[in-house]
XYZ file of C-alpha atoms in Angstrom:
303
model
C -25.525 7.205 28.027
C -25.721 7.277 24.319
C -28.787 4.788 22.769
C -27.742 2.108 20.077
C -28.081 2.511 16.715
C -31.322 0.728 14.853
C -29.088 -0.794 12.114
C -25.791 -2.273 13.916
C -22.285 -2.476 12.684
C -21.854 -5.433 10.148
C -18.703 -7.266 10.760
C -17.100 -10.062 9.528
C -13.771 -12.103 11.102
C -11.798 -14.425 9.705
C -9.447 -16.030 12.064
C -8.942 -18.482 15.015
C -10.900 -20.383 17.175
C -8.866 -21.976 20.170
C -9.576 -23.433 23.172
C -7.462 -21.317 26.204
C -6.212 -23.766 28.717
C -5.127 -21.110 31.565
C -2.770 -21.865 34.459
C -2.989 -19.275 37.027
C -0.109 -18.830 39.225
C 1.714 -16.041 41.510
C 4.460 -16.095 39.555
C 5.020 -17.219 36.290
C 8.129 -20.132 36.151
C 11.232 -19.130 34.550
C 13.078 -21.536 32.182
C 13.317 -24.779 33.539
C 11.582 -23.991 37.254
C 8.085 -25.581 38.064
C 5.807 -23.371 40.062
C 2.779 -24.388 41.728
C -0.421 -22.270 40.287
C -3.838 -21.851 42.563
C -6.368 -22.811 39.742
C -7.590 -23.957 36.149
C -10.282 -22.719 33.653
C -10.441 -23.981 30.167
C -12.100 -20.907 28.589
C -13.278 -20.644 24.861
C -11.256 -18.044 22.798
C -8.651 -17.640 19.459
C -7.868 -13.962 18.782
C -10.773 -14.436 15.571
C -13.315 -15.725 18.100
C -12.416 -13.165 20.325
C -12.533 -10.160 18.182
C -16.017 -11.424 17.237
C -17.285 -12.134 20.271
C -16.302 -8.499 21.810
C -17.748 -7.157 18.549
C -20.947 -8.840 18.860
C -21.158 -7.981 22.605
C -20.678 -4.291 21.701
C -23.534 -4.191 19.172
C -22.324 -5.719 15.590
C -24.008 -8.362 13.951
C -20.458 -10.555 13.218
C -20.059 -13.583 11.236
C -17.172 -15.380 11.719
C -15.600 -17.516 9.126
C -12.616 -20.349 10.386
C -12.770 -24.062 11.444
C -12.947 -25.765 14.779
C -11.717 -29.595 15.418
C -14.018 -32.971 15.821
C -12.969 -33.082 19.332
C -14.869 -32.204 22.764
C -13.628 -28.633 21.922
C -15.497 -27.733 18.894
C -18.792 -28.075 19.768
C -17.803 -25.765 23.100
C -15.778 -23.181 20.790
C -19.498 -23.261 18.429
C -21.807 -23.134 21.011
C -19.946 -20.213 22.630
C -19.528 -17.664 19.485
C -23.188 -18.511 19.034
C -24.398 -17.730 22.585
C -23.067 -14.301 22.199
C -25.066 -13.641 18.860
C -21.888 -14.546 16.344
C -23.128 -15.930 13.150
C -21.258 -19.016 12.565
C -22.807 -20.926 9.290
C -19.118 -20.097 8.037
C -17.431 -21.851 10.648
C -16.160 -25.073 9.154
C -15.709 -28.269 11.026
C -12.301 -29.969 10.172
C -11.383 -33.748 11.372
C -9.425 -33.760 13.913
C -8.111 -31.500 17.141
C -9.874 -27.910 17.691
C -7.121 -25.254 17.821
C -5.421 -24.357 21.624
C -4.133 -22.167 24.118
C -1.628 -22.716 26.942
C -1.656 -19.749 29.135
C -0.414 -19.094 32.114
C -1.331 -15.528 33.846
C 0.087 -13.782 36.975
C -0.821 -12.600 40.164
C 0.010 -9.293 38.366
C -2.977 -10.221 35.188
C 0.312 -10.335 32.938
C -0.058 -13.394 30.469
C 2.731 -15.549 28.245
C 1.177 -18.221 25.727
C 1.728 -20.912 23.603
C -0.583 -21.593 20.965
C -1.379 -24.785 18.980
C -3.273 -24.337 15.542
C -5.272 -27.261 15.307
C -7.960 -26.640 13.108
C -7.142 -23.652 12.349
C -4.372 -25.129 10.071
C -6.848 -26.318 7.902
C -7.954 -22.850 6.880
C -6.049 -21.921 3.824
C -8.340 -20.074 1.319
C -11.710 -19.167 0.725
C -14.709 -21.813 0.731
C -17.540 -20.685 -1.590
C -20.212 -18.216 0.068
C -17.067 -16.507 1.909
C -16.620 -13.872 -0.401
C -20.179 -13.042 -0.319
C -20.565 -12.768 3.515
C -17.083 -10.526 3.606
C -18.245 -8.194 0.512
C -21.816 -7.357 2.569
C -19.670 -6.080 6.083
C -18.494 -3.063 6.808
C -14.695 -4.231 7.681
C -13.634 -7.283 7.945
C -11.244 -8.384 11.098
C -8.261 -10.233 10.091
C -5.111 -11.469 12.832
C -2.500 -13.845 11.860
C -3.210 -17.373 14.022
C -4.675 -18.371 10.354
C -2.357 -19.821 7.698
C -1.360 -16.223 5.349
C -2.586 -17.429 2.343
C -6.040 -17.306 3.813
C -5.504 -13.895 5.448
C -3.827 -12.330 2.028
C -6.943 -13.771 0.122
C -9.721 -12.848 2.401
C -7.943 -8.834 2.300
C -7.695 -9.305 -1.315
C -11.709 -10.271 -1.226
C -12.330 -6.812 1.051
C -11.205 -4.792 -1.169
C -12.325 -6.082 -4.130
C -16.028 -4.817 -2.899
C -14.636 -1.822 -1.536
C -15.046 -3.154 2.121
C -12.540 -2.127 4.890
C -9.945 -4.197 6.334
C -8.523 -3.753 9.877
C -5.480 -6.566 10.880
C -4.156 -7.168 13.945
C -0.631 -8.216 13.348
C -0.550 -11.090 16.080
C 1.353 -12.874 16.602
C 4.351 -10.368 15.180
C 5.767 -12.180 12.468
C 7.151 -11.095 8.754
C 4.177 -10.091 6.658
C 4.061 -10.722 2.836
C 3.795 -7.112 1.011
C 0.689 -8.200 -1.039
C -0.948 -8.598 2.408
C 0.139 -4.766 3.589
C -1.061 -3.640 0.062
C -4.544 -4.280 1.271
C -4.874 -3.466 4.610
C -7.035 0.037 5.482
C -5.924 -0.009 8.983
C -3.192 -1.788 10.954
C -3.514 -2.404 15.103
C -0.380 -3.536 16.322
C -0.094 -3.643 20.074
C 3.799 -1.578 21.402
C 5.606 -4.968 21.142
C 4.475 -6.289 17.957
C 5.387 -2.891 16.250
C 8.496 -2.972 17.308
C 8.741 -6.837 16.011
C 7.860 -5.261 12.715
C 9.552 -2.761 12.530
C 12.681 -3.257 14.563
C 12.013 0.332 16.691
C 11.042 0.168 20.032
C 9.768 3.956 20.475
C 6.011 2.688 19.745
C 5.213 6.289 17.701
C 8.416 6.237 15.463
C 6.942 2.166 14.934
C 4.182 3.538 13.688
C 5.249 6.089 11.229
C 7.165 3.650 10.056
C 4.722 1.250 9.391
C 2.551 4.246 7.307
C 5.167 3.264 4.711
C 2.992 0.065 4.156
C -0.213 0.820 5.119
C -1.999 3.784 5.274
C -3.430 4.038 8.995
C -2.325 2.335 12.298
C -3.352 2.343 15.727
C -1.049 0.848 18.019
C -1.804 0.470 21.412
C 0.432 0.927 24.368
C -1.398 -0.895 27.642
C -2.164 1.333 30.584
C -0.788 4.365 28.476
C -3.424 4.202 26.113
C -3.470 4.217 22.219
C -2.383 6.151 19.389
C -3.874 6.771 15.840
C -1.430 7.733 12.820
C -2.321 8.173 9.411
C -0.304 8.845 5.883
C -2.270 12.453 6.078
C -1.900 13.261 9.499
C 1.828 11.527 10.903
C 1.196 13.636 14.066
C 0.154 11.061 16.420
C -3.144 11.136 18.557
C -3.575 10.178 21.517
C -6.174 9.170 23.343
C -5.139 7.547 27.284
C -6.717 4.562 28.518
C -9.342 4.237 30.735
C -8.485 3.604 34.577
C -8.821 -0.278 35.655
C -8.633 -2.019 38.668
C -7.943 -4.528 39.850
C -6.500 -5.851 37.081
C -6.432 -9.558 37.093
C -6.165 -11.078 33.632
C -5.323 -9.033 30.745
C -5.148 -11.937 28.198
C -8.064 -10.747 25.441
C -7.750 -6.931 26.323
C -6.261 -6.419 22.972
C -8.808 -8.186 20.657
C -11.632 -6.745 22.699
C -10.082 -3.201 21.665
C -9.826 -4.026 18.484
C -13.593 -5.297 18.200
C -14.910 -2.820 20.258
C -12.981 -0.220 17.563
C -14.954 -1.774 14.464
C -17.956 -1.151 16.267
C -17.454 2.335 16.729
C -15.953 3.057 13.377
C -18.765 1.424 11.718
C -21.300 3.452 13.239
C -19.301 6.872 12.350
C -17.752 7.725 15.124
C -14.506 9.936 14.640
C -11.315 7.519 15.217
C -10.416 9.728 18.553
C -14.146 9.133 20.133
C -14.520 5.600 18.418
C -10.801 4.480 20.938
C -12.056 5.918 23.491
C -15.265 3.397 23.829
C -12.507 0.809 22.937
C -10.417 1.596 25.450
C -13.443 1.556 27.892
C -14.568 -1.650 26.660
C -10.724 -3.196 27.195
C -10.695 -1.762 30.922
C -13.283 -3.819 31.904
C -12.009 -6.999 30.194
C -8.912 -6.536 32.319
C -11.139 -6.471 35.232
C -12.239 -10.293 34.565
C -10.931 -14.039 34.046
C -10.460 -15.574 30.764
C -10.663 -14.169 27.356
C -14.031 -14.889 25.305
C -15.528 -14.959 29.444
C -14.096 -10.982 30.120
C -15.713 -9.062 27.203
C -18.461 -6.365 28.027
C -21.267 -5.935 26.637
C -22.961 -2.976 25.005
C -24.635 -1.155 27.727
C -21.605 -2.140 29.895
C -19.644 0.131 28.055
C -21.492 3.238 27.361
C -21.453 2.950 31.125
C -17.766 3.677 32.056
């Protein structure tokens, strides 16, 4: 088992807080049908929150900059970033509803969702002292459940101080180029780089999307992940880690995705540094709920 490092990984995220709201259910309705589902959890989560909480469980010290609502929700969505050791002095309170999440996950863990922004609407730009807390991490974790403006200027802030920026494109949506211009690495999961791309053969995806920035990792479920990069087009691959029983895979993405800051921050090479991801993902499958799945550190080094 390999020992932690004295100084840990310095994150920061910018991005959602929501509260999930997850229907489980043997079989998810189709359009129009009503189903019957066998329980309820209201679980605290966003894919920010999420990325930060995975990356604080896996050794970072993360602050997380967004906005929660005035409602019973915020203080929950708070008081559970902070109980996992996420810094949250940047996390704004804005009147009104906390972001949500309607979920509704299969006997098979498979997930859809529908997500409300909330608070997270109010986000739009930097607040003073945001620059300085992204300009002292390491990288800085950006999604897209934020308005863009606040994304763009928060990459913009990154690289002014030379700080690295890692976006997950979710959900898949058209991206504004001065965005792309500032993004060090790109991790798309196999459908959303084929949203952005319009090719469904995840590796040609992601040579495409070198074109805009200049390293991606796009990950492809129980097959695993693969790493491209302008210098090296020749995919690698590294397969995921065996899982089961899988029974919710709703936050296995962001908890790659922090779980891959981690690593990278303390210099391990990207091959090494997705395979702990990927370890730290299969045992978030393994659990309910998103923010309630995530391993921690020791966890990890474990598998």
């Amino acid at each position: 088992m390999t020992q932690p490092p004295t100084r840990p990984t310095t994150l920061t995220v910018l991005g959602s807080t929501n509260m999930d709201l997850v229907a489980y259910v043997a079989k998810a309705p189709a359009p129009g049908e009503t189903v019957a589902g066998h329980s309820f959890r209201t679980v605290p989560g966003g894919k920010g929150a999420n990325q930060a909480i995975a990356a604080a469980r896996a050794g970072a010290a993360v602050t997380m900059i967004g906005a929660v609502g005035t409602d019973e929700f915020g203080p929950r969505l708070r008081s559970a970033l902070e109980h996992s050791g996420v810094d949250t002095d940047f996390l704004r309170t804005a009147e009104g509803a906390s972001g949500t999440a309607h979920i509704v996950v299969d006997d098979d863990g498979c997930n859809s969702i529908v997500v409300i922004p909330g608070a997270n609407g109010t986000v739009t730009g930097l607040t003073p002292g945001d620059e300085t807390v992204i300009a002292g991490a390491y990288a800085l974790l950006l999604q897209l459940e934020l308005p863009l403006p606040a994304v763009t200027a928060a990459a913009r802030a990154a690289r002014r101080h030379g700080v690295r920026t890692i976006l997950t494109p979710a959900p898949a949506g058209a991206m504004p180029p001065e965005l792309l211009e500032v993004t060090d690495l790109l991790v798309p999961n196999e459908h959303e780089a084929a949203a952005l791309t319009g090719l469904h053969n995840p590796l040609l995806a992601a040579r495409a999307l070198l074109d805009h920035v200049p390293e991606v990792v796009v990950t492809l479920g129980a097959a695993g992940s693969a790493y491209v990069t302008r210098a090296a087009p020749d995919p690698v691959f590294v397969p995921a880690v065996p899982a089961e029983p899988v029974v919710d895979t709703t936050a296995a993405g962001d908890t790659f995705v922090g779980a891959l800051a981690v690593a990278l921050g303390e210099g391990k090479p990207m091959r090494d540094a997705m395979r702990w991801a990927a370890a730290a993902s299969a045992l978030s499958v393994q659990r309910h709920g998103a923010s309630t799945s995530m391993p921690c550190r020791q966890e990890i080094d474990a598998l």
